[in-house]
XYZ file of C-alpha atoms in Angstrom:
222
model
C 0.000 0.000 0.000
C 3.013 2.549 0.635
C 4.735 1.528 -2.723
C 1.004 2.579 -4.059
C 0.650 5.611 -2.738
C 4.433 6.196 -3.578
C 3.396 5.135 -7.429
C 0.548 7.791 -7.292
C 2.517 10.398 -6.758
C 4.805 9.876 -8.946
C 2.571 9.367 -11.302
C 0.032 12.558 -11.474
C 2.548 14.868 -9.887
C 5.791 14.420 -11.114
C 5.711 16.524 -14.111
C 4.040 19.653 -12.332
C 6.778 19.143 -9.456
C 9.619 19.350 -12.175
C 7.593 22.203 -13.524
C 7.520 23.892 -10.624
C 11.234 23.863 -9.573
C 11.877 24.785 -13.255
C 9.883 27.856 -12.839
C 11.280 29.135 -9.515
C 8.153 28.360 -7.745
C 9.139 25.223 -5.102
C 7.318 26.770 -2.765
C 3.599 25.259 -4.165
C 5.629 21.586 -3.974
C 7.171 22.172 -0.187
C 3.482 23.818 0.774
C 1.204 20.611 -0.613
C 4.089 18.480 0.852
C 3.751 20.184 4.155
C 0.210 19.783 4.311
C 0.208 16.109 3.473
C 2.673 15.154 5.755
C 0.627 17.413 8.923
C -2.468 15.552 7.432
C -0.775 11.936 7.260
C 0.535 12.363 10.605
C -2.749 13.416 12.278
C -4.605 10.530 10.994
C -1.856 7.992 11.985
C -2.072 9.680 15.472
C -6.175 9.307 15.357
C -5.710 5.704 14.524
C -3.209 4.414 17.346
C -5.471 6.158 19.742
C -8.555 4.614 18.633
C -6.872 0.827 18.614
C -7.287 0.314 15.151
C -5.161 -2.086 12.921
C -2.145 -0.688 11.346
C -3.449 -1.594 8.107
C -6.119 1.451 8.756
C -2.899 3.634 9.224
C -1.588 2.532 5.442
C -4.841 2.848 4.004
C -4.968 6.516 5.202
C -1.562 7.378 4.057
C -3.155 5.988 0.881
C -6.149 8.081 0.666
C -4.423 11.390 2.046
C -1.931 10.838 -1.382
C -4.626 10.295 -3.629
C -6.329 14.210 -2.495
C -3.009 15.323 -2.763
C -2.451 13.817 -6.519
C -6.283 15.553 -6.711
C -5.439 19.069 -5.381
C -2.475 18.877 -7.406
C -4.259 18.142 -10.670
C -6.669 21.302 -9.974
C -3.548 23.665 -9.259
C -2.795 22.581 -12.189
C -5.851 23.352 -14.102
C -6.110 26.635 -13.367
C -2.246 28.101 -13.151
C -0.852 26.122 -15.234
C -2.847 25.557 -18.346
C 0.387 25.958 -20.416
C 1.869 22.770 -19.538
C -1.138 21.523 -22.229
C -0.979 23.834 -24.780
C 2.942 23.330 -25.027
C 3.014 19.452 -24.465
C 4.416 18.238 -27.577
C 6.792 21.039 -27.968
C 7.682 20.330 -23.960
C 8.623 16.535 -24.992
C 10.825 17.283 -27.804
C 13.221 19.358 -25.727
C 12.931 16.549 -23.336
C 14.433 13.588 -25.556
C 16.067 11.998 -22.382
C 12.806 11.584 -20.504
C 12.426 8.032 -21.083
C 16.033 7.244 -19.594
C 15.266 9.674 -16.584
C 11.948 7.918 -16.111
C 13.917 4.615 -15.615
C 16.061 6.250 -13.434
C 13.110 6.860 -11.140
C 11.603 3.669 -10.870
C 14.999 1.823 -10.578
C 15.554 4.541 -7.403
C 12.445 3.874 -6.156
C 12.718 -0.125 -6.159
C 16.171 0.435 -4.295
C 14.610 2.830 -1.488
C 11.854 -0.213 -1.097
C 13.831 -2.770 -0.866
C 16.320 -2.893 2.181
C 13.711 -3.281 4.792
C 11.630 -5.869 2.832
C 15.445 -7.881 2.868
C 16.477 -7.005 5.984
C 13.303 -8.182 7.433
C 13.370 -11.824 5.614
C 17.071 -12.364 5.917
C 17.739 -11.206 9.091
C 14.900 -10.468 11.641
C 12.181 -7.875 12.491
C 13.618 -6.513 15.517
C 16.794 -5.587 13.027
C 14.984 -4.118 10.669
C 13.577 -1.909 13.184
C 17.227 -1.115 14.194
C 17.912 -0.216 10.556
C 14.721 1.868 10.303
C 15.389 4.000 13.196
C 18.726 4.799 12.067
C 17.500 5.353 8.700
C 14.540 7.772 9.521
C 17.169 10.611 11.595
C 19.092 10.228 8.042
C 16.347 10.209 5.418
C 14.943 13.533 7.586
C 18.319 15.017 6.952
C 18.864 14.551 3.600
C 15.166 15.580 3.352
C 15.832 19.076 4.326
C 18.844 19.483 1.874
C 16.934 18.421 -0.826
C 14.597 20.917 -0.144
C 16.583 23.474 0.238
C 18.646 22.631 -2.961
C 15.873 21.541 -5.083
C 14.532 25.064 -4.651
C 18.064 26.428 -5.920
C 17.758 24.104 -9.210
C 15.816 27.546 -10.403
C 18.925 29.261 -10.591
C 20.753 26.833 -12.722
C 17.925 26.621 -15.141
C 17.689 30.705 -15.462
C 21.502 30.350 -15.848
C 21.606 27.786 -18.827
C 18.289 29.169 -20.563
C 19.756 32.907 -20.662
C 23.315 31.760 -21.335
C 25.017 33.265 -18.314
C 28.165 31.506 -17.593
C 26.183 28.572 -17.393
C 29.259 25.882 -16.468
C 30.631 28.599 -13.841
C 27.194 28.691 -12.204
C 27.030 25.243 -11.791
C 30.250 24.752 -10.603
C 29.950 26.934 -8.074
C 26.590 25.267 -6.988
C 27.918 22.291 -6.549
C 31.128 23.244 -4.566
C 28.551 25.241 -2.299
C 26.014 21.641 -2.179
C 29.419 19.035 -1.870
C 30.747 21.614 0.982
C 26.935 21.922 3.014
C 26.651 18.237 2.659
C 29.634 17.072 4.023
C 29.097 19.423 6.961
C 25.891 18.591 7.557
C 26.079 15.047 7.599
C 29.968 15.207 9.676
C 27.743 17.248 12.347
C 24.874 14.232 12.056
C 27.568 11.752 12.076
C 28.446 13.336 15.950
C 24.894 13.300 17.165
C 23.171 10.293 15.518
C 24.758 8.217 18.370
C 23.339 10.452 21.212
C 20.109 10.862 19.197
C 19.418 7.383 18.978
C 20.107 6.529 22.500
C 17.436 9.146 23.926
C 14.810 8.190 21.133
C 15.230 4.745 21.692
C 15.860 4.855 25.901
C 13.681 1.810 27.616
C 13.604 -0.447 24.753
C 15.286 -3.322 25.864
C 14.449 -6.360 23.218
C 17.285 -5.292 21.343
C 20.329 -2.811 21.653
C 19.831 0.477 18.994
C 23.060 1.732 20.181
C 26.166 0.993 17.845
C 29.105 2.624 17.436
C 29.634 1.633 13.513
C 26.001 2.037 12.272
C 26.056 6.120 12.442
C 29.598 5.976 10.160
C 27.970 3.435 7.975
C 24.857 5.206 7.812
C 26.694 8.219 6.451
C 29.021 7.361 4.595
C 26.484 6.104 2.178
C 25.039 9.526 2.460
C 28.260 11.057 1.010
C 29.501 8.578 -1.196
């Protein structure tokens, strides 16, 4: 059910998400993402609290990503109209969008697939180990990407109006390989700590390990 909601998404709101970094206007992705994830996380909340099966809790998630593919549709409709009128002209310049579309699903059968193999190979009670670890690092590299994604604007201007186009992007990513590797040394330092408070009074198995934060990172920066 979360690989279908993930599929929806992609689906009905991938091209007006590119479109909307392309046109310097992020801030319509990061607000409907906000929004969704307040909504998803109240409903999740309602649910535990009224004893229901976690299978309610997926089927929510579900539903709240289908009104967001919705609202997203109707933004759409009515402020961006020329995403229509210009489709076939829009496709030609994009003659890579096949391989890039491969890309995506390939990336999104790799995100799926640890847990599902840690979980059958190992145990359940490690794959929660790896989750936990894995949700302080996928928040981090969360907030970069948002932050970055909404600079993407600037290399687009850049290249479209010819203005030193390679320098730009050099420069970009110096600035993105330079915040990255600070942010994630400075993670690196307090995953450890982090960990042990989020995790203090579980005692069915030990969260606390002193190679899993370098690990965890390092496949961050590499």
């Amino acid at each position: 059910m979360q690989g279908i909601s993930n599929a929806l998404t992609f689906c009905f709101t991938s091209t007006l998400s590119a479109y909307m970094r392309a046109a310097g206007k992020n801030y319509v992705n990061t607000y409907f993402h906000i929004v969704t994830t307040i909504a998803t996380y109240l409903a999740k909340i309602i649910v535990c609290f009224s004893g229901l099966n976690y299978v309610f809790v997926l089927l929510l998630t579900l539903f709240i990503n289908l009104l967001k593919c919705i609202a997203f549709n109707l933004y759409k409709r009515y402020h961006c109209k020329e995403l229509g009128k210009y489709r076939k002209e829009i496709q030609m310049k994009l003659p890579q969008r096949n391989s890039l579309l491969i890309h995506e699903i390939s990336g999104a059968i790799f995100a799926g697939t640890d847990v599902v193999l840690i979980s059958i190979f190992c145990d359940l009670k490690t794959a929660s180990v790896y989750t936990v670890y894995s949700m302080f690092v996928m928040a981090c590299s969360g907030i970069i990407s948002q932050v970055f994604t909404s600079l993407t604007y600037i290399l687009g201007n850049a290249y479209s109006e010819g203005k030193m186009f390679h320098r730009v992007v050099d420069r970009f990513n110096a600035f993105y390989i330079a915040a990255v590797f600070a942010i994630y040394s400075t993670l690196y330092l307090l995953l450890g700590p982090l960990i042990s408070i989020y995790t203090n009074g579980i005692t069915d198995i030990n969260y606390t390990d002193a190679l899993l934060p370098l690990l965890f990172v390092l496949i961050q920066l590499l």
